[in-house]
Coordinates of C-alpha atoms and ligand atoms in Angstrom, one line a residue:
X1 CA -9.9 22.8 0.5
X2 CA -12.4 20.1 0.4
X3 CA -15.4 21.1 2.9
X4 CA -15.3 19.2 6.1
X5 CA -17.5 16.3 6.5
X6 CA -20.3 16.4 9.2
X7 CA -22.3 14.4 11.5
X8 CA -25.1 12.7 9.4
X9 CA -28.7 14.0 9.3
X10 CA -30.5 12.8 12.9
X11 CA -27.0 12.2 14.3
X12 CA -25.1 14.1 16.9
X13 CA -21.8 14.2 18.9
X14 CA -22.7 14.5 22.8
X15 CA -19.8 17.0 24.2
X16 CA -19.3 17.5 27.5
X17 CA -20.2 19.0 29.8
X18 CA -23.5 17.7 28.6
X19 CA -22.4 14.8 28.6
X20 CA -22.4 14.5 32.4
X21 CA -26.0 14.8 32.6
X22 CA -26.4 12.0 30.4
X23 CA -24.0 10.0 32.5
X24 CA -26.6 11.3 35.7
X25 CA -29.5 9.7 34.1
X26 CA -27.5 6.9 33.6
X27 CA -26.3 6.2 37.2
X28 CA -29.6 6.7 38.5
X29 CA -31.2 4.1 36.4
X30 CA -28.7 1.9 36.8
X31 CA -28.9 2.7 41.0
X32 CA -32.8 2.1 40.4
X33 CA -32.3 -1.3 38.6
X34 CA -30.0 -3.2 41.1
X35 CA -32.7 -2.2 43.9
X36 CA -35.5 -3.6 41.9
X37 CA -33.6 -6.7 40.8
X38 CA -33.1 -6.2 37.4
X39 CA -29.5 -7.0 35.2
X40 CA -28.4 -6.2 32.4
X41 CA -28.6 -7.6 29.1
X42 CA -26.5 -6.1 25.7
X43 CA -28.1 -7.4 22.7
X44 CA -26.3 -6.8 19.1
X45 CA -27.0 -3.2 17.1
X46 CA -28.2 -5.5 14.5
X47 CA -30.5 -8.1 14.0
X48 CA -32.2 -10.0 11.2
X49 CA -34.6 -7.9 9.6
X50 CA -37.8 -10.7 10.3
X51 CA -37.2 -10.2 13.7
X52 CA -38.5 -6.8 14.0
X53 CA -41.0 -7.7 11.0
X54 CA -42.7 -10.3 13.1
X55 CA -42.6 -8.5 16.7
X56 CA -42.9 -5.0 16.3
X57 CA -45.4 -5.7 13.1
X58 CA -45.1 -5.3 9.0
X59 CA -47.6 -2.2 9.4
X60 CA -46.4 -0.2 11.9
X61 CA -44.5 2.7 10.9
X62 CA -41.2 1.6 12.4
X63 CA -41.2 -1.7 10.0
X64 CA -43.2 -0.1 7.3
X65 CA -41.2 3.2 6.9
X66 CA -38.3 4.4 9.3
X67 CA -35.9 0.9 9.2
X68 CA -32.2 1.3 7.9
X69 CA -32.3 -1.8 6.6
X70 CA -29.5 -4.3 4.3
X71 CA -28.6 -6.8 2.0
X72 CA -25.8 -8.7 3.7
X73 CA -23.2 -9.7 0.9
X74 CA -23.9 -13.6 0.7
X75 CA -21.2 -15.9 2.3
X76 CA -21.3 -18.5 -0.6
X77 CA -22.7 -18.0 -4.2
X78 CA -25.7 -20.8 -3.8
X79 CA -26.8 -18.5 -0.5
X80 CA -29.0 -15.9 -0.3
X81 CA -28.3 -12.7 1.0
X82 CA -29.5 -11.6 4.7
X83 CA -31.2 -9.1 5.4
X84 CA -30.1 -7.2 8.3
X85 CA -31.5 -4.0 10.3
X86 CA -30.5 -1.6 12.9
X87 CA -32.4 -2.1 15.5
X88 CA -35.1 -0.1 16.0
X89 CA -35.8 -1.1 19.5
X90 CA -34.4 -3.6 21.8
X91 CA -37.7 -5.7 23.1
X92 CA -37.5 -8.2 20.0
X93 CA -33.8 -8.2 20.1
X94 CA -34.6 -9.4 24.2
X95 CA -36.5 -11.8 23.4
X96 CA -35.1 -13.4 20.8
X97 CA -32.0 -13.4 23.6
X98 CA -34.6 -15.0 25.9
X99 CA -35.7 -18.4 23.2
X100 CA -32.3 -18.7 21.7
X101 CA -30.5 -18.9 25.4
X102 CA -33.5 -20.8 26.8
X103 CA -34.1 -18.5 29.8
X104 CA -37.3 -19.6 30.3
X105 CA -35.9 -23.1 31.2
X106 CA -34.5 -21.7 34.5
X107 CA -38.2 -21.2 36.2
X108 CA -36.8 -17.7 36.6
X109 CA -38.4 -14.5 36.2
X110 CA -36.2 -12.3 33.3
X111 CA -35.8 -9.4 34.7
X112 CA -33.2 -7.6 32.6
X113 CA -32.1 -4.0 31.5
X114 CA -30.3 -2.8 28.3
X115 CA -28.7 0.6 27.6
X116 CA -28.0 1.8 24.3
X117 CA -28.5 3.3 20.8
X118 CA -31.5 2.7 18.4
X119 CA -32.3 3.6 14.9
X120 CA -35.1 5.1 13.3
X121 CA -35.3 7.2 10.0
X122 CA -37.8 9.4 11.5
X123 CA -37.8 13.2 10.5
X124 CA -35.3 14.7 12.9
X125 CA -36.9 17.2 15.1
X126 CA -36.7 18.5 18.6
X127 CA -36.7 15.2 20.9
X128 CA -36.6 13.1 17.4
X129 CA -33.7 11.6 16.1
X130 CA -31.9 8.7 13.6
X131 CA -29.9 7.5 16.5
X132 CA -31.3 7.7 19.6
X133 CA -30.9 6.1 23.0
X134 CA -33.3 4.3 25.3
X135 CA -32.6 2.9 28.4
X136 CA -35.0 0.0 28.9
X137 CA -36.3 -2.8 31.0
X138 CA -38.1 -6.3 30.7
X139 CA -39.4 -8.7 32.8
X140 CA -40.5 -12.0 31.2
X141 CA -40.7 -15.8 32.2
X142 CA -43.2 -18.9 32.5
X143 CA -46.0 -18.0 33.9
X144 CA -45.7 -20.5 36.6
X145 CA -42.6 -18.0 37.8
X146 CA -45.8 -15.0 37.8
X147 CA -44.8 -13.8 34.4
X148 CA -48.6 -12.4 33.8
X149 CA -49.6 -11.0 37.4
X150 CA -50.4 -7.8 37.5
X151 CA -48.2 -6.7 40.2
X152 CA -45.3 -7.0 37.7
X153 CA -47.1 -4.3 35.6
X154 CA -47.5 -2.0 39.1
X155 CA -43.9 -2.6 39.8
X156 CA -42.6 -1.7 36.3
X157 CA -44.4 1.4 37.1
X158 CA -44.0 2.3 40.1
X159 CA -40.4 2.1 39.5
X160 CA -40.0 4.3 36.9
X161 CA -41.9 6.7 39.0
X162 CA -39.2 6.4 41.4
X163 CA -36.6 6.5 38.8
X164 CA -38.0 10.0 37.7
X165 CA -37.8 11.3 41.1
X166 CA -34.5 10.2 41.8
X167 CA -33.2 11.7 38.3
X168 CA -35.0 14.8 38.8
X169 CA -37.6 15.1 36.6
X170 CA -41.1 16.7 38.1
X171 CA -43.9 17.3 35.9
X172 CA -44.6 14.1 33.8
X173 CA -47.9 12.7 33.6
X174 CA -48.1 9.1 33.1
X175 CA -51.5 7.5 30.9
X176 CA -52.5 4.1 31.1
X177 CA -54.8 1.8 29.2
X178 CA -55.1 -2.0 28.5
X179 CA -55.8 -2.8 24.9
X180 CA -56.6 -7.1 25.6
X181 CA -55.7 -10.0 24.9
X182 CA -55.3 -11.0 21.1
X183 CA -59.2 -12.2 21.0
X184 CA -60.1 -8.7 22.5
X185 CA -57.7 -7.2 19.9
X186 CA -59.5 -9.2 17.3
X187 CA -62.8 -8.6 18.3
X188 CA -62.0 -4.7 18.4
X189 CA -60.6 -4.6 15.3
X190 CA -63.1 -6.0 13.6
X191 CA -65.5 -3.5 15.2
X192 CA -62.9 -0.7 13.9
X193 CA -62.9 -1.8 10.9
X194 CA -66.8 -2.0 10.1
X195 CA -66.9 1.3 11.9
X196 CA -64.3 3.2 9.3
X197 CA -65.8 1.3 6.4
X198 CA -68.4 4.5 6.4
X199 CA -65.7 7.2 7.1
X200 CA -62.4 6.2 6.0
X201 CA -62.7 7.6 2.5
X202 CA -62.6 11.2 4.1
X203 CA -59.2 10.3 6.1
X204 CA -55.5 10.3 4.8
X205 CA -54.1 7.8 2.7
X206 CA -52.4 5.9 5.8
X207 CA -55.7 5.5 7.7
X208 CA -57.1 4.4 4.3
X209 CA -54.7 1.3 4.3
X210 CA -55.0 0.4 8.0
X211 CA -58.6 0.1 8.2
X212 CA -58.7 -2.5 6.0
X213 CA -55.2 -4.2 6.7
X214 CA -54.5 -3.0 10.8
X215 CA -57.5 -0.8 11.9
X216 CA -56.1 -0.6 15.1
X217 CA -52.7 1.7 13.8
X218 CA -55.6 4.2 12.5
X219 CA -55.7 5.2 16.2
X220 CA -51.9 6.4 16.0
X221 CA -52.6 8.7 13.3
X222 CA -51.8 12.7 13.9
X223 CA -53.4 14.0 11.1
X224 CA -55.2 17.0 12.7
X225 CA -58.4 16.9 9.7
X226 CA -58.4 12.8 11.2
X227 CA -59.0 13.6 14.2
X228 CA -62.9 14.2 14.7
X229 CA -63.6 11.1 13.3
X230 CA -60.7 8.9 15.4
X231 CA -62.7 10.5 18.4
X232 CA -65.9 9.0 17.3
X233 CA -64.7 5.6 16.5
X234 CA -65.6 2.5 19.3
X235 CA -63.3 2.8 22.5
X236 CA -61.1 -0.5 23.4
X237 CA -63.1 -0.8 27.2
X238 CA -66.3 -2.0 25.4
X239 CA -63.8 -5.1 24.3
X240 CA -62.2 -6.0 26.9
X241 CA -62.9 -9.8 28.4
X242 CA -63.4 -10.6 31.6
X243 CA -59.8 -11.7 32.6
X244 CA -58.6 -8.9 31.1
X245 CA -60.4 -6.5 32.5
X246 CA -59.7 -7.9 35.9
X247 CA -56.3 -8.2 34.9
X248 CA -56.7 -3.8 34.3
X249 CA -58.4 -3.2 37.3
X250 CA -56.1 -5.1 39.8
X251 CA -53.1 -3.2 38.1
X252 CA -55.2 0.5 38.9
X253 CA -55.9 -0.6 42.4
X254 CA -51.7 -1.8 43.2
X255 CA -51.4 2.1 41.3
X256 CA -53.7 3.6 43.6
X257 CA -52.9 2.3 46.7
X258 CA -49.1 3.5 46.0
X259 CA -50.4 6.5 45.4
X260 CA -49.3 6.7 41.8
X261 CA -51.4 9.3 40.0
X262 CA -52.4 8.3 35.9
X263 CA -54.8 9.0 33.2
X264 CA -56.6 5.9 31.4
X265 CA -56.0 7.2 27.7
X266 CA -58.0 4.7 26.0
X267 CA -56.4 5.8 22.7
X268 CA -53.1 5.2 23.4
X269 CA -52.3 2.1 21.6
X270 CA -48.3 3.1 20.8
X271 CA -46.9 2.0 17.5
X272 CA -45.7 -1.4 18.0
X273 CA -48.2 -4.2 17.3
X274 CA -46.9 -6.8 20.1
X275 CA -48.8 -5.2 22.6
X276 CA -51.4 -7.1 24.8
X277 CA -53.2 -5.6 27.9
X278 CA -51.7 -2.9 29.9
X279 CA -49.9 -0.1 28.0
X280 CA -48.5 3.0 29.3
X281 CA -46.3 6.2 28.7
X282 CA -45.3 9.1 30.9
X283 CA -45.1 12.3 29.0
X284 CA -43.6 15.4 29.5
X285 CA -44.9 19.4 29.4
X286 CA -41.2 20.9 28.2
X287 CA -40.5 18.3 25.0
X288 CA -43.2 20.0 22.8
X289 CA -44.5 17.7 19.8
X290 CA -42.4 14.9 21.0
X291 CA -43.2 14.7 24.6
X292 CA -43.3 10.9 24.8
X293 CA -40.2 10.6 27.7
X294 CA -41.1 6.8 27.8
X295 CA -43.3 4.4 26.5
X296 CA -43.7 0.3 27.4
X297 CA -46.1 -2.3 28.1
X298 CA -47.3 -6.4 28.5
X299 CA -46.4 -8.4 25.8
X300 CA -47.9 -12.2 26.4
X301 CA -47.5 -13.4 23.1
X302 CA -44.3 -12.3 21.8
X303 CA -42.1 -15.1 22.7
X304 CA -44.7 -17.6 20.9
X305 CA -45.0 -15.3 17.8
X306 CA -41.1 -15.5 17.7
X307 CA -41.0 -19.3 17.9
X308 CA -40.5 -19.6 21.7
X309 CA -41.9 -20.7 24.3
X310 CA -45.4 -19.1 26.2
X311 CA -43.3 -16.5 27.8
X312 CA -45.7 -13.3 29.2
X313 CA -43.4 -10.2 30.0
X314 CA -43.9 -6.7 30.2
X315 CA -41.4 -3.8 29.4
X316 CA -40.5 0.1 29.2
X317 CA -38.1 2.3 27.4
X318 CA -37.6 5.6 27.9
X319 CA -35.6 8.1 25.8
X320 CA -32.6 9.3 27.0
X321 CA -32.0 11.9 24.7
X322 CA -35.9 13.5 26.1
X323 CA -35.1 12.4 29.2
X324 CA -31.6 15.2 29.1
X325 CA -34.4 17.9 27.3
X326 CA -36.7 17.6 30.0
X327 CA -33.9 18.2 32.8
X328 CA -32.8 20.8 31.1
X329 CA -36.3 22.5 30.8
X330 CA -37.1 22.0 34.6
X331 CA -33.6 23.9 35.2
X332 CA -33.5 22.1 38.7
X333 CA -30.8 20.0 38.3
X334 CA -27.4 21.2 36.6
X335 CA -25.1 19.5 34.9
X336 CA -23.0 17.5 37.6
X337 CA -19.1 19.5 38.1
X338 CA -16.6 16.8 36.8
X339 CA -14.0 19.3 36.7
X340 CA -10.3 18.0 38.3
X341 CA -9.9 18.6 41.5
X342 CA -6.4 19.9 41.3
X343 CA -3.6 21.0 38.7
X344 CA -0.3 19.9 39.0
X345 CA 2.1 22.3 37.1
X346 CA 6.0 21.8 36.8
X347 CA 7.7 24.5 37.3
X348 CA 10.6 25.2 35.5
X349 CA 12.5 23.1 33.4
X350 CA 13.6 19.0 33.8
X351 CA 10.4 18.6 36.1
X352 CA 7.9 17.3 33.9
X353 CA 9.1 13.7 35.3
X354 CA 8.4 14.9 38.5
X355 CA 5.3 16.2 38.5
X356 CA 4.2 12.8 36.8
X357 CA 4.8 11.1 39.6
X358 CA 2.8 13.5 41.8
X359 CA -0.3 13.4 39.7
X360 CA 0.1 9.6 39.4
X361 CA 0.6 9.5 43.1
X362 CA -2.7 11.5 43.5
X363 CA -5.0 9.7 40.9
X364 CA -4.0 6.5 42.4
X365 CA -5.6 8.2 46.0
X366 CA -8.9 8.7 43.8
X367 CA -8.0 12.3 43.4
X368 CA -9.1 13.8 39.9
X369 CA -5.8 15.3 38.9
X370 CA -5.1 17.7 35.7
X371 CA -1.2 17.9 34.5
X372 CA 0.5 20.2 33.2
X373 CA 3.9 20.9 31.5
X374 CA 7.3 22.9 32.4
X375 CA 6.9 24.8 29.2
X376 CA 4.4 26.8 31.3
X377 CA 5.6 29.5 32.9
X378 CA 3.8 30.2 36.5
X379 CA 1.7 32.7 34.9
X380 CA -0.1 30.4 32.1
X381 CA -0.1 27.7 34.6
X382 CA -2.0 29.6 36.5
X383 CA -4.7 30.3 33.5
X384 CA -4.2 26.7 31.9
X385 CA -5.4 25.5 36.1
X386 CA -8.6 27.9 36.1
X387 CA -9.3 27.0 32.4
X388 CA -9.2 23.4 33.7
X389 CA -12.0 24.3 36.4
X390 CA -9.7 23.3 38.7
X391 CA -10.1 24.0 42.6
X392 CA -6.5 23.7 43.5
X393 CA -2.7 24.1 42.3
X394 CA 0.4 22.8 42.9
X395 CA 3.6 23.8 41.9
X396 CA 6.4 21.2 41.4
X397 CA 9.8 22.6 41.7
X398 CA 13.7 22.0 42.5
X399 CA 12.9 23.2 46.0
X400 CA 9.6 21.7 46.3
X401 CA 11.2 18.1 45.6
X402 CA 13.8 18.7 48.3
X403 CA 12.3 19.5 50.9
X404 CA 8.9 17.7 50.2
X405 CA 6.8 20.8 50.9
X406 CA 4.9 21.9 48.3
X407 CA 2.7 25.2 48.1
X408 CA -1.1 23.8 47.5
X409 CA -3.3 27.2 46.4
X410 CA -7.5 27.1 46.4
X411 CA -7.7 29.2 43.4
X412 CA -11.4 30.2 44.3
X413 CA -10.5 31.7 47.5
X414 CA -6.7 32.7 46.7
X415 CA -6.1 30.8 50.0
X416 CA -2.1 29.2 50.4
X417 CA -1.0 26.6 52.6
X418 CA 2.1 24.6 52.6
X419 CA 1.7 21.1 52.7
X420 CA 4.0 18.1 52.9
X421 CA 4.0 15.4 49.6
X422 CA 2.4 12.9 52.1
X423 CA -0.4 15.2 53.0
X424 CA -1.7 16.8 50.0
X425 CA -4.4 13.9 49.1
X426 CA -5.8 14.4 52.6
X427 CA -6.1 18.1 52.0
X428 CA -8.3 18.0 48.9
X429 CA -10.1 15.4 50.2
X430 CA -11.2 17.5 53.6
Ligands
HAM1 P1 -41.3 3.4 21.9 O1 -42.5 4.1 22.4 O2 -41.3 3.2 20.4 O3 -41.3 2.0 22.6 O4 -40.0 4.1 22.3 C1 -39.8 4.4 23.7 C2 -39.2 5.8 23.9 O5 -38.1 5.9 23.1 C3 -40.2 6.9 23.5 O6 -41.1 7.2 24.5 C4 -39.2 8.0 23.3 O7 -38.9 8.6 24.5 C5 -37.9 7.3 22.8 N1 -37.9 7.5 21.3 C6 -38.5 6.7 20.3 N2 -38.2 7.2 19.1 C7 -37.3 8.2 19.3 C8 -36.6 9.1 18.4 N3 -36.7 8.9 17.0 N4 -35.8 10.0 18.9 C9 -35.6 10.1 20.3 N5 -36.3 9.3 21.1 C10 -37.1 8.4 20.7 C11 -40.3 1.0 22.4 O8 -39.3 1.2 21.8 C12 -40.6 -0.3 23.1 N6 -39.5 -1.2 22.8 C13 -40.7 -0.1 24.6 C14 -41.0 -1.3 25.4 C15 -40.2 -2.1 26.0 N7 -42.2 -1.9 25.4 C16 -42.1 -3.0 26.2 N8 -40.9 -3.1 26.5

């Protein structure tokens, strides 16, 4: 026999029951959305590959290395092919959405949220996969509709606190840091880059690159023998002009006075290059190497770099997949009980027809009903209803449908009432 094919490398099925946990975090952020105001947006799985080229940058390691990327067959002979990508991440893909649909021209503040699967070829590991899932938001708009105020940045935040609490998660620690404007980025590069011209011989091969074509990306290197000398390099404060660092310190005040605790990591640039000012990610104790459970931040010039109008906006995404580890390694909330409420088992034969009706009858009344079959004798109805996680069972039988009394048994409790057909969707639901 041939062997049986398998999920591919990074990939995985989500079974249930986990996958009512996943459906938990979901909810929650979905809950949390609607009471902040934001809606939600699906973008395609794939884009044209430029896109993420000229947002997230050619030198990042998303774009430079971990892309599953295309030639799209040509649709006439004289055309050239497309290249197409799975997207890595859904901010380009929003704000592409954003210029081609001419959001901006309402006066409106975006504030939109997206759900789904991205791809990176990253080397699987706990917390890291190929196809993972982030559950993301953006806000975005002219700035006459306050697009660049720092309160949006304190709001993003302080919502996802509250998103945390709600889904359950405890002990994260969220760091903060502004890393300017794109003169402040320029001037600190620069400064970078005459800094490692000394050292960067005695660093790996990446940083070797990047401090001559993206000094900035040396900063997101995890080469432990690197290290020492990423500790000594200039720190991103010392660059910061004045608006900017206003911009930082009015966003740390809104923080503080909502009693938001955070670290200013002043190395925490994150791996995407269309970053301006505030960044920020809330990590996690119980994820190990990968304890990143979400990562986001302003973006001013995005929309302009893409071709579309000056549209400032600032974002998050967190991993869903980390989010499900880290609920699991706080061990305080289970996985939600979707089991049905009751089994409905025919008894004897001729009453399958029967007994559809009842369980139709009883889904209709919002009651989550399992079914069964009159090839079951009592006894294996009785262990088909307790594999089923089941709370109740009901027998359907000759008599039962005469008189329109049926026996209703709590199979936790052994407890037996008799309850008329009218009645029983009352009963489960007291
Ligand atoms: P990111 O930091 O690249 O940012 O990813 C956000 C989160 O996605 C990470 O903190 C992590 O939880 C999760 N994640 C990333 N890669 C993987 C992986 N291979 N396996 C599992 N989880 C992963 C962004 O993607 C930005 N678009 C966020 C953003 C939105 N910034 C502004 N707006």
């Amino acid at each position: 026999m041939a062997d049986p094919i398998k999920a591919v490398r990074g990939t995985r099925d989500i079974l249930p029951p986990d996958s009512a946990l996943w459906q938990h975090v979901e909810q929650a952020a979905r809950d949390v959305f609607q009471r902040y105001d934001f809606h939600e947006i699906r973008t395609p799985i794939f884009e044209d590959t430029q896109l993420f080229a000229r947002s997230v940058g050619e030198e990042t390691d998303i774009v430079s290395k971990e892309m599953f990327t295309w030639e799209d067959r040509p649709r006439a002979q004289s055309e050239k092919a497309q290249s197409l990508t799975l997207r890595p991440e859904n901010t380009a893909g929003v704000v592409r959405a954003y210029i081609e649909h001419k959001l901006g021209e309402t006066g409106k503040l975006q504030k939109l949220y997206y759900i789904g699967p991205q791809f990176r070829r990253e080397r699987p590991q706990k917390g890291r996969f190929r196809q993972f899932y982030q559950i993301g938001a953006e806000v975005l708009g002219p700035p006459s509709a306050g697009s660049e105020s720092p309160a949006r940045d304190a709001e993003i935040i302080t919502m996802l606190a509250q998103l945390l609490r709600e889904v359950g998660i405890r002990n994260w620690e969220l760091q903060l840091n502004s890393v300017g404007c794109a003169d402040d980025r320029a001037r600190y590069n620069q400064a970078l880059r005459e800094a490692l011209a000394g050292v960067k011989d005695k660093m790996c091969a990446d940083c070797r690159r990047r401090a001559e074509t993206n000094p900035l990306r040396v900063l997101d290197c995890k080469v432990p023998e690197d290290q020492r000398i990423i500790e000594s390099l200039p720190k991103i404060s010392a660059y910061l002009d004045e608006p900017c660092r206003e911009h930082f310190n009015e966003v740390r005040k809104i923080l503080n006075h909502v009693g938001l605790r955070y670290q200013v990591n002043e190395r925490m640039v994150r791996g995407l290059d269309y970053y301006t000012r505030t960044t920020f990610e809330f990590t996690h104790g119980g994820l190990g190497a990968q304890s990143a459970l979400l990562g986001g931040g302003r973006y001013d010039g995005l929309s302009e770099g893409l071709g579309g109008p000056k549209a400032p906006g600032i974002g998050f995404a967190l991993g869903l997949d980390r989010f499900v580890l880290a609920l699991q390694s706080e061990e305080t909330v289970g996985i939600p009980d979707q089991s049905p409420a009751i089994y409905v088992a025919p008894l004897g034969q001729g009453m399958n027809a029967e007994a559809a009706v009842i369980a139709r009858d009883l889904r209709k009344q919002q009651i989550a009903t399992e079914l069964g079959d009159d090839t079951f004798r009592a006894k294996k109805s009785f262990e088909a209803a307790e594999r089923s996680g089941a709370k109740f069972i009901l027998f359907v039988g000759e008599n039962e449908i005469a008189s329109e009394q049926f026996a209703l048994k709590n199979l936790k409790s052994g407890e037996q009432m008799t309850v008329a057909r009218a009645e029983i969707a009352n009963k489960l639901k007291s």
